[in-house]
Amino acid sequence: MKMVFLGPPGAGKGTIAARAKEAYGIVHISTGDLFRAAIKNETELGKKVKAILAAGDLVPDSVTIEMVRQRIAQPDCEKGFILDGFPRTVAQADALTGMTGLDAVVNFVVPKEVVVRRLSGRRMCPSTGRIYHIEFGPPKVEGIDDETGEPLIQRPDDREETIVNRLEVYDRSTAPLIDYYRQKGLIVDIDGSGSPQHVFELMDAALKAL
Ligand code: AP5
Ligand code: MG
């Protein structure tokens, strides 16, 4: 199964992808996670994109498209993948069409007030990227990753000013992809406002009905 997860920041793309990857035995490719790993490892790519992510702006299409092209050419993607956070512009979507076919584009629909609450309470394990929420999905011990024992961090782009910009960037550049993929008959709309388990079950049923 080859899928794209679409939805605003905080819609739960990463949270649902973590479950779907286990359930379907496919690869989870988050462009945001790839950029954050590059920043952490201080690679050339990381140096180039650090300020862009901190501001909540988009990394240039050329850079992002090339990174995804290389990633989905890896043998582990043959059985299928979830692209989480890519494409985010029409140019990226056109480039993706040239790289691979898709079975579905899952569009997670979540009201703005909910995504803001989710983002401001999100915490993350710095080495694995595992996601928590201080209210909706807390770790067993406050501030500590359940498996690695590392202190959890807040993503630098989860500060309030940056959240506002990310939501604007989403409306301007990424939301048009909903119509783009609807015209291709690929969109599966999912109400993303319930619990992660409920959202996963809604998606699983919708995908099985395709
Ligand atoms: P990226 O990492 O993709 O961030 P994003 O799209 O803003 O999405 P998020 O990761 O913030 O949200 P999510 O939907 O994954 O939600 P999550 O599951 O964590 O991109 C970061 C940056 O990288 C971009 O701003 C850009 O600079 C750059 N970039 C990335 N891709 C790019 C591209 N293609 N082109 C150009 N630039 C690119 O959930 C959020 C919180 O809510 C968590 O705390 C979670 O525990 C909680 N939660 C989730 N689901 C539920 C639920 N059902 N109920 C209750 N709580 C929930
Ligand atoms: Mg994410």
Short mmCIF file of C-alpha atoms and ligand atoms in Angstrom, two decimals:
data_model
loop_
_atom_site.label_atom_id
_atom_site.label_comp_id
_atom_site.label_asym_id
_atom_site.label_seq_id
_atom_site.Cartn_x
_atom_site.Cartn_y
_atom_site.Cartn_z
CA MET A 1 0.00 0.00 0.00
CA LYS A 2 1.38 3.40 -1.05
CA MET A 3 -0.21 6.29 0.82
CA VAL A 4 0.10 9.99 1.48
CA PHE A 5 -1.06 11.45 4.81
CA LEU A 6 -2.40 14.96 4.35
CA GLY A 7 -3.64 17.32 7.04
CA PRO A 8 -2.69 20.47 8.95
CA PRO A 9 0.12 20.56 11.51
CA GLY A 10 -1.11 18.67 14.58
CA ALA A 11 -3.73 16.66 12.67
CA GLY A 12 -2.15 13.45 13.99
CA LYS A 13 -0.32 12.33 10.84
CA GLY A 14 2.74 11.12 12.74
CA THR A 15 0.66 9.53 15.52
CA ILE A 16 -1.53 7.53 13.12
CA ALA A 17 1.45 6.68 10.89
CA ALA A 18 3.21 5.05 13.86
CA ARG A 19 0.22 2.68 14.24
CA ALA A 20 -0.35 2.14 10.52
CA LYS A 21 3.27 1.25 9.92
CA GLU A 22 3.03 -1.61 12.45
CA ALA A 23 -0.42 -2.73 11.30
CA TYR A 24 0.40 -2.80 7.58
CA GLY A 25 4.14 -3.59 7.70
CA ILE A 26 5.06 -0.61 5.56
CA VAL A 27 7.62 2.19 5.88
CA HIS A 28 6.81 5.55 7.51
CA ILE A 29 8.56 8.44 5.79
CA SER A 30 8.12 11.80 7.52
CA THR A 31 9.91 14.62 5.71
CA GLY A 32 9.78 16.65 8.92
CA ASP A 33 11.53 13.81 10.82
CA LEU A 34 14.17 13.54 8.05
CA PHE A 35 14.87 17.28 8.27
CA ARG A 36 15.01 17.18 12.10
CA ALA A 37 17.47 14.25 11.97
CA ALA A 38 19.67 16.22 9.53
CA ILE A 39 19.58 19.24 11.87
CA LYS A 40 20.48 17.09 14.89
CA ASN A 41 23.39 15.48 13.00
CA GLU A 42 24.55 18.89 11.73
CA THR A 43 24.76 17.69 8.12
CA GLU A 44 24.96 20.12 5.16
CA LEU A 45 21.21 19.60 4.63
CA GLY A 46 20.59 20.24 8.33
CA LYS A 47 22.50 23.54 8.26
CA LYS A 48 20.54 24.61 5.18
CA VAL A 49 17.08 23.93 6.65
CA LYS A 50 17.45 24.70 10.39
CA ALA A 51 16.21 28.30 10.27
CA ILE A 52 13.41 27.40 7.84
CA LEU A 53 11.96 24.77 10.18
CA ALA A 54 12.35 27.05 13.21
CA ALA A 55 10.27 29.71 11.40
CA GLY A 56 7.66 27.20 10.24
CA ASP A 57 8.26 27.99 6.56
CA LEU A 58 8.62 25.42 3.77
CA VAL A 59 11.96 24.02 2.68
CA PRO A 60 12.46 24.72 -1.07
CA ASP A 61 10.73 22.19 -3.33
CA SER A 62 13.95 21.18 -5.12
CA VAL A 63 15.61 20.12 -1.85
CA THR A 64 12.56 18.29 -0.51
CA ILE A 65 11.75 16.50 -3.77
CA GLU A 66 15.31 15.21 -4.15
CA MET A 67 15.34 13.93 -0.56
CA VAL A 68 12.07 12.00 -1.09
CA ARG A 69 13.17 10.69 -4.48
CA GLN A 70 16.22 9.10 -2.86
CA ARG A 71 14.27 7.76 0.11
CA ILE A 72 11.48 6.02 -1.82
CA ALA A 73 14.01 4.42 -4.18
CA GLN A 74 15.31 2.35 -1.21
CA PRO A 75 14.41 -1.38 -1.29
CA ASP A 76 12.43 -1.19 2.00
CA CYS A 77 9.82 0.95 0.21
CA GLU A 78 8.92 -1.73 -2.32
CA LYS A 79 6.23 -3.22 -0.07
CA GLY A 80 4.64 0.17 0.46
CA PHE A 81 5.03 3.39 2.40
CA ILE A 82 3.29 6.23 4.15
CA LEU A 83 4.47 9.65 3.08
CA ASP A 84 3.76 11.93 6.07
CA GLY A 85 4.16 15.64 5.32
CA PHE A 86 4.97 15.22 1.63
CA PRO A 87 3.81 16.51 -0.78
CA ARG A 88 3.06 19.95 0.62
CA THR A 89 2.90 21.98 -2.61
CA VAL A 90 1.48 21.35 -6.09
CA ALA A 91 5.05 21.22 -7.48
CA GLN A 92 5.91 18.44 -4.98
CA ALA A 93 2.72 16.57 -5.87
CA ASP A 94 3.52 16.77 -9.58
CA ALA A 95 7.04 15.48 -8.91
CA LEU A 96 5.66 12.61 -6.82
CA THR A 97 3.35 11.59 -9.67
CA GLY A 98 6.47 11.14 -11.78
CA MET A 99 8.10 8.92 -9.11
CA THR A 100 5.36 6.50 -8.06
CA GLY A 101 1.71 5.58 -8.22
CA LEU A 102 -0.44 5.96 -5.06
CA ASP A 103 -3.28 3.86 -3.63
CA ALA A 104 -4.76 6.54 -1.38
CA VAL A 105 -4.31 10.04 0.02
CA VAL A 106 -5.70 10.13 3.55
CA ASN A 107 -6.93 13.61 4.47
CA PHE A 108 -7.16 14.05 8.26
CA VAL A 109 -9.81 16.65 9.05
CA VAL A 110 -9.38 18.33 12.45
CA PRO A 111 -10.68 21.76 13.61
CA LYS A 112 -8.12 24.55 14.13
CA GLU A 113 -8.74 24.90 17.90
CA VAL A 114 -7.97 21.21 18.33
CA VAL A 115 -4.71 21.28 16.36
CA VAL A 116 -3.46 24.29 18.32
CA ARG A 117 -4.08 22.45 21.61
CA ARG A 118 -2.39 19.35 20.27
CA LEU A 119 0.70 21.22 19.09
CA SER A 120 1.19 23.30 22.20
CA GLY A 121 1.07 20.18 24.42
CA ARG A 122 3.20 17.95 22.21
CA ARG A 123 6.46 16.51 23.54
CA MET A 124 8.94 14.39 21.62
CA CYS A 125 11.77 11.96 22.27
CA PRO A 126 14.85 13.67 20.77
CA SER A 127 16.49 10.50 19.44
CA THR A 128 13.53 8.38 18.22
CA GLY A 129 10.98 11.12 17.41
CA ARG A 130 8.35 9.24 19.50
CA ILE A 131 5.41 11.59 20.09
CA TYR A 132 3.55 12.33 23.34
CA HIS A 133 1.03 14.88 24.55
CA ILE A 134 1.07 16.25 28.08
CA GLU A 135 -2.72 15.74 28.35
CA PHE A 136 -3.85 13.37 25.59
CA GLY A 137 -0.97 10.87 25.52
CA PRO A 138 1.46 11.43 28.40
CA PRO A 139 4.55 9.28 29.02
CA LYS A 140 4.56 6.86 32.00
CA VAL A 141 6.94 9.18 33.89
CA GLU A 142 6.44 12.90 33.31
CA GLY A 143 8.99 14.35 30.88
CA ILE A 144 10.75 11.02 30.19
CA ASP A 145 10.58 8.75 27.12
CA ASP A 146 8.95 5.38 27.93
CA GLU A 147 11.60 3.34 26.12
CA THR A 148 14.89 5.25 25.97
CA GLY A 149 14.56 7.08 29.33
CA GLU A 150 15.69 10.32 27.70
CA PRO A 151 14.22 13.69 28.72
CA LEU A 152 11.46 14.71 26.28
CA ILE A 153 11.74 17.97 24.37
CA GLN A 154 9.30 20.47 22.85
CA ARG A 155 9.77 21.00 19.11
CA PRO A 156 11.15 24.52 18.49
CA ASP A 157 8.38 25.07 15.91
CA ASP A 158 5.67 24.31 18.50
CA ARG A 159 5.98 27.81 20.01
CA GLU A 160 2.80 29.85 19.61
CA GLU A 161 4.08 32.38 17.01
CA THR A 162 5.45 29.60 14.83
CA ILE A 163 2.26 27.53 15.08
CA VAL A 164 0.31 30.49 13.65
CA ASN A 165 2.69 30.72 10.68
CA ARG A 166 2.64 26.96 10.06
CA LEU A 167 -1.16 26.98 9.92
CA GLU A 168 -1.08 29.89 7.44
CA VAL A 169 1.50 28.11 5.30
CA TYR A 170 -0.70 25.01 5.35
CA ASP A 171 -3.80 26.94 4.22
CA ARG A 172 -1.89 28.72 1.46
CA SER A 173 0.36 26.02 0.03
CA THR A 174 -0.86 22.58 1.13
CA ALA A 175 -4.66 22.72 1.48
CA PRO A 176 -5.03 23.08 -2.35
CA LEU A 177 -3.71 19.50 -2.58
CA ILE A 178 -7.02 18.23 -1.19
CA ASP A 179 -8.77 19.27 -4.43
CA TYR A 180 -5.77 18.21 -6.50
CA TYR A 181 -6.01 14.64 -5.21
CA ARG A 182 -9.81 14.63 -5.04
CA GLN A 183 -9.85 15.21 -8.80
CA LYS A 184 -7.62 12.17 -9.18
CA GLY A 185 -10.09 10.12 -7.10
CA LEU A 186 -7.51 9.38 -4.39
CA ILE A 187 -8.81 11.31 -1.36
CA VAL A 188 -10.05 9.41 1.69
CA ASP A 189 -11.44 11.96 4.20
CA ILE A 190 -11.07 10.92 7.83
CA ASP A 191 -12.42 12.75 10.87
CA GLY A 192 -9.20 13.09 12.88
CA SER A 193 -10.75 14.64 16.00
CA GLY A 194 -11.36 11.45 18.04
CA SER A 195 -8.83 9.39 19.99
CA PRO A 196 -5.84 7.96 18.07
CA GLN A 197 -7.35 4.45 18.31
CA HIS A 198 -10.70 5.68 16.95
CA VAL A 199 -9.05 7.63 14.12
CA PHE A 200 -6.94 4.61 13.18
CA GLU A 201 -10.04 2.37 13.10
CA LEU A 202 -11.93 4.86 10.89
CA MET A 203 -9.00 4.96 8.48
CA ASP A 204 -8.47 1.21 8.48
CA ALA A 205 -12.14 0.59 7.63
CA ALA A 206 -12.09 3.24 4.88
CA LEU A 207 -8.92 1.78 3.33
CA LYS A 208 -10.30 -1.77 3.43
CA ALA A 209 -13.44 -0.55 1.64
CA LEU A 210 -11.44 0.92 -1.26
P1 AP5 B 1 6.34 18.19 9.97
O1 AP5 B 1 7.21 17.52 10.93
O2 AP5 B 1 5.72 17.41 8.87
O3 AP5 B 1 5.23 18.98 10.77
P2 AP5 B 1 3.69 19.27 10.44
O4 AP5 B 1 3.13 18.98 9.12
O5 AP5 B 1 3.56 20.67 10.90
O6 AP5 B 1 2.94 18.24 11.25
P3 AP5 B 1 3.19 17.87 12.71
O7 AP5 B 1 4.28 16.86 12.79
O8 AP5 B 1 3.32 19.11 13.55
O9 AP5 B 1 1.78 17.23 13.09
P4 AP5 B 1 1.24 15.76 12.92
O10 AP5 B 1 0.05 15.82 12.03
O11 AP5 B 1 2.30 14.78 12.60
O12 AP5 B 1 0.69 15.54 14.39
P5 AP5 B 1 1.22 14.57 15.55
O13 AP5 B 1 0.87 13.16 15.22
O14 AP5 B 1 2.61 14.88 15.95
O15 AP5 B 1 7.16 19.39 9.27
C1 AP5 B 1 7.95 20.26 10.05
C2 AP5 B 1 8.63 21.28 9.14
O16 AP5 B 1 9.50 20.61 8.21
C3 AP5 B 1 7.71 22.12 8.26
O17 AP5 B 1 7.18 23.23 8.96
C4 AP5 B 1 8.67 22.52 7.13
O18 AP5 B 1 9.54 23.53 7.56
C5 AP5 B 1 9.50 21.25 6.94
N1 AP5 B 1 8.90 20.34 5.95
C6 AP5 B 1 8.43 19.07 6.19
N2 AP5 B 1 7.95 18.51 5.07
C7 AP5 B 1 8.11 19.44 4.09
C8 AP5 B 1 7.78 19.46 2.71
N3 AP5 B 1 7.16 18.43 2.12
N4 AP5 B 1 8.08 20.58 1.98
C9 AP5 B 1 8.69 21.62 2.56
N5 AP5 B 1 9.02 21.68 3.87
C10 AP5 B 1 8.73 20.60 4.64
O19 AP5 B 1 0.23 15.02 16.74
C11 AP5 B 1 0.36 16.30 17.34
C12 AP5 B 1 0.08 16.20 18.86
O20 AP5 B 1 -1.27 15.80 19.06
C13 AP5 B 1 0.95 15.15 19.57
O21 AP5 B 1 1.26 15.64 20.84
C14 AP5 B 1 0.03 13.94 19.69
O22 AP5 B 1 0.33 13.16 20.82
C15 AP5 B 1 -1.35 14.58 19.77
N6 AP5 B 1 -2.37 13.77 19.09
C16 AP5 B 1 -2.27 13.22 17.84
N7 AP5 B 1 -3.39 12.58 17.51
C17 AP5 B 1 -4.25 12.77 18.58
C18 AP5 B 1 -5.59 12.36 18.83
N8 AP5 B 1 -6.27 11.65 17.93
N9 AP5 B 1 -6.16 12.74 20.00
C19 AP5 B 1 -5.46 13.46 20.90
N10 AP5 B 1 -4.18 13.87 20.72
C20 AP5 B 1 -3.59 13.53 19.57
MG MG B 2 4.39 14.90 12.31
#
